[in-house]
Short mmCIF file of C-alpha atoms in Angstrom, two decimals:
data_model
loop_
_atom_site.label_atom_id
_atom_site.label_comp_id
_atom_site.label_asym_id
_atom_site.label_seq_id
_atom_site.Cartn_x
_atom_site.Cartn_y
_atom_site.Cartn_z
CA TYR A 1 -13.64 -0.93 -9.61
CA GLN A 2 -16.18 -0.13 -12.05
CA ARG A 3 -18.20 -3.31 -13.52
CA ARG A 4 -20.93 -3.17 -16.51
CA VAL A 5 -24.30 -4.48 -15.41
CA HIS A 6 -26.49 -4.60 -18.54
CA GLY A 7 -24.85 -1.64 -20.35
CA ASP A 8 -25.13 0.72 -17.66
CA ILE A 9 -21.34 0.69 -15.51
CA LEU A 10 -21.81 0.28 -11.79
CA SER A 11 -18.93 2.22 -9.87
CA VAL A 12 -18.86 -0.56 -6.56
CA TYR A 13 -16.94 0.78 -4.41
CA PHE A 14 -17.97 -1.51 -1.55
CA PHE A 15 -15.37 -2.96 -0.92
CA SER A 16 -13.25 0.10 -0.38
CA LEU A 17 -16.01 0.88 2.36
CA ILE A 18 -15.52 -2.55 4.63
CA PRO A 19 -12.08 -3.31 6.31
CA PHE A 20 -10.96 -7.07 5.03
CA SER A 21 -11.03 -8.75 8.10
CA SER A 22 -14.46 -8.38 9.02
CA PHE A 23 -15.04 -11.10 6.21
CA PHE A 24 -12.87 -13.19 7.75
CA PRO A 25 -13.71 -13.94 11.79
CA SER A 26 -9.93 -13.71 14.06
CA ASN A 27 -11.68 -17.76 15.17
CA MET A 28 -11.78 -18.66 11.38
CA LYS A 29 -8.24 -20.04 9.78
CA LYS A 30 -8.44 -20.72 6.46
CA CYS A 31 -8.01 -23.72 5.08
CA ARG A 32 -5.17 -25.12 3.02
CA LYS A 33 -4.87 -28.62 3.09
CA SER A 34 -8.81 -30.62 2.18
CA GLY A 35 -9.88 -34.05 2.53
CA ASP A 36 -11.83 -33.76 -1.19
CA ARG A 37 -9.49 -37.04 -3.07
CA ARG A 38 -10.28 -34.41 -5.91
CA ALA A 39 -8.16 -32.11 -4.76
CA ASN A 40 -5.79 -34.17 -3.76
CA ARG A 41 -5.04 -35.72 -6.84
CA LYS A 42 -5.09 -32.08 -8.86
CA ALA A 43 -2.12 -30.87 -6.07
CA TYR A 44 -0.13 -34.20 -6.50
CA PHE A 45 -0.30 -33.31 -10.42
CA VAL A 46 0.11 -30.18 -10.37
CA ALA A 47 2.94 -30.10 -7.80
CA PRO A 48 5.66 -27.98 -8.23
CA SER A 49 9.57 -29.30 -8.42
CA HIS A 50 10.33 -28.02 -5.30
CA VAL A 51 7.32 -29.80 -4.04
CA ARG A 52 7.51 -33.04 -5.83
CA ARG A 53 11.27 -33.35 -4.02
CA ILE A 54 9.69 -34.22 -0.87
CA LEU A 55 6.67 -36.13 -2.08
CA MET A 56 9.53 -38.36 -3.74
CA SER A 57 10.17 -39.93 -0.23
CA SER A 58 11.44 -43.01 0.34
CA HIS A 59 12.03 -45.30 3.64
CA LEU A 60 15.70 -45.36 5.01
CA SER A 61 16.75 -49.54 6.16
CA LYS A 62 16.87 -50.73 9.28
CA GLU A 63 20.50 -49.34 10.20
CA LEU A 64 20.32 -46.08 8.38
CA ARG A 65 17.23 -45.61 11.05
CA SER A 66 18.81 -46.10 13.97
CA ARG A 67 21.91 -44.14 13.17
CA TYR A 68 20.37 -41.51 12.27
CA ALA A 69 16.87 -41.76 13.87
CA VAL A 70 15.66 -40.22 11.36
CA ARG A 71 12.61 -42.32 9.06
CA SER A 72 12.77 -41.02 5.66
CA MET A 73 14.21 -38.42 3.98
CA PRO A 74 13.79 -37.22 -0.12
CA ILE A 75 15.71 -39.35 -2.73
CA ARG A 76 18.25 -38.61 -5.09
CA ARG A 77 21.11 -39.43 -7.24
CA ASP A 78 23.46 -41.53 -5.86
CA ASP A 79 22.47 -43.18 -3.19
CA GLU A 80 21.86 -46.59 -3.36
CA VAL A 81 18.74 -47.97 -2.95
CA ARG A 82 17.05 -51.23 -2.40
CA VAL A 83 13.94 -52.44 -3.79
CA MET A 84 10.81 -53.56 -1.48
CA ARG A 85 7.87 -54.08 -3.93
CA GLY A 86 7.13 -55.08 -7.63
CA SER A 87 8.44 -57.69 -9.61
CA HIS A 88 12.10 -56.38 -9.45
CA LYS A 89 12.10 -57.19 -5.03
CA GLY A 90 14.90 -57.26 -3.34
CA ARG A 91 17.34 -55.77 -6.29
CA GLU A 92 19.66 -52.85 -5.37
CA GLY A 93 21.26 -51.08 -7.35
CA LYS A 94 22.04 -46.71 -7.65
CA VAL A 95 19.82 -44.59 -7.96
CA ILE A 96 21.04 -43.14 -11.32
CA THR A 97 18.35 -40.26 -12.39
CA CYS A 98 14.96 -38.15 -9.88
CA TYR A 99 13.32 -37.44 -12.96
CA ARG A 100 10.51 -35.13 -10.71
CA LYS A 101 8.22 -35.29 -13.39
CA LYS A 102 6.68 -38.75 -13.91
CA TYR A 103 7.67 -39.28 -9.68
CA CYS A 104 9.98 -42.20 -10.91
CA ILE A 105 13.61 -43.37 -10.42
CA TYR A 106 16.02 -45.09 -12.25
CA ILE A 107 17.87 -47.63 -10.91
CA ASP A 108 21.93 -48.77 -12.82
CA LYS A 109 20.73 -52.49 -12.98
CA ILE A 110 16.79 -52.52 -13.04
CA THR A 111 16.64 -52.50 -16.51
CA ARG A 112 14.62 -53.86 -20.06
CA GLU A 113 15.15 -54.53 -23.91
CA LYS A 114 12.99 -52.98 -25.62
CA ALA A 115 11.55 -54.64 -29.14
CA ASN A 116 14.46 -53.14 -31.47
CA GLY A 117 17.15 -54.86 -29.13
CA GLN A 118 17.74 -51.49 -26.71
CA THR A 119 17.86 -51.29 -22.98
CA VAL A 120 16.44 -48.81 -21.33
CA ASN A 121 15.76 -48.02 -17.34
CA ILE A 122 12.84 -48.87 -15.79
CA GLY A 123 10.92 -46.11 -14.05
CA ILE A 124 10.33 -47.00 -10.26
CA HIS A 125 8.27 -44.90 -7.65
CA PRO A 126 10.59 -43.90 -4.73
CA SER A 127 7.60 -45.01 -1.78
CA ASN A 128 8.83 -48.44 -3.65
CA VAL A 129 12.07 -48.50 -2.38
CA GLU A 130 13.70 -48.27 0.62
CA ILE A 131 17.53 -46.55 0.56
CA VAL A 132 20.34 -48.16 1.92
CA LYS A 133 23.64 -46.50 1.84
CA LEU A 134 22.73 -41.78 1.80
CA ARG A 135 24.78 -39.26 -0.59
CA LEU A 136 26.07 -37.67 2.24
CA ASP A 137 26.83 -33.55 1.57
CA LYS A 138 27.01 -30.57 3.69
CA GLU A 139 23.47 -30.00 3.07
CA ARG A 140 21.87 -33.64 4.24
CA LYS A 141 23.93 -33.63 6.98
CA GLY A 142 22.61 -30.71 8.45
CA LEU A 143 19.62 -31.42 7.50
CA LEU A 144 19.97 -35.68 9.25
CA GLU A 145 21.07 -33.04 12.46
CA ARG A 146 18.33 -31.25 12.40
CA ARG A 147 15.28 -33.78 12.35
CA ALA A 148 17.89 -36.30 14.82
CA ARG A 149 18.02 -32.74 16.96
CA LYS A 150 14.03 -32.66 16.30
CA HIS A 151 13.34 -36.01 17.39
CA SER A 152 16.06 -36.63 20.25
CA SER A 153 14.15 -33.80 22.20
CA ALA A 154 9.83 -34.53 21.20
CA GLN A 155 11.27 -38.41 22.51
CA LYS A 156 12.49 -36.90 25.92
CA GLY A 157 8.63 -34.88 26.21
CA GLU A 158 10.67 -30.93 25.29
CA LYS A 159 7.97 -28.77 24.07
CA VAL A 160 10.23 -27.91 20.00
CA SER A 161 9.99 -24.04 19.67
CA ALA A 162 7.80 -23.13 15.81
CA ASP A 163 11.69 -22.18 14.33
CA GLU A 164 13.32 -25.32 15.20
CA ALA A 165 9.44 -27.70 13.83
CA MET A 166 10.18 -25.50 10.79
CA GLN A 167 13.53 -26.01 9.81
CA ASP A 168 12.37 -29.24 9.34
CA VAL A 169 10.22 -28.35 5.98
CA ASP A 170 12.55 -27.56 3.03
#
């Protein structure tokens, strides 16, 4: 490619002479995760919708946890949840909407009244609720089975192959 230096065009063919692999030694991995607070906050707030789905996960209740051998699941509409934190602690209801843009869920019985008398839903972060009843469909059953299979093989001390481990990532 060409680069302009102080008005003169300088043809740069330096990178075409050196193989790209020599810039990255074989023992050096590209770091995609950061411990930097600023970078993590940016990644959280600019995350695409398919990543936000995973970030908006909730714990399962003790009964569901023992039944499915899974600790948490991405929350979705029509799940029944119990609020565990905040001023609405202990209240239960069905999830009306998962608002991924705002990182909150709306629960049918948790509303407030505005000054003009209109009732509006209150947004609650999914980490502050636990799932009491799952809405199971084909995809979700498959996800539960994959996770339970991975959990049981890990308990037995078996090594989990890379393919099985990556199937858990949705």
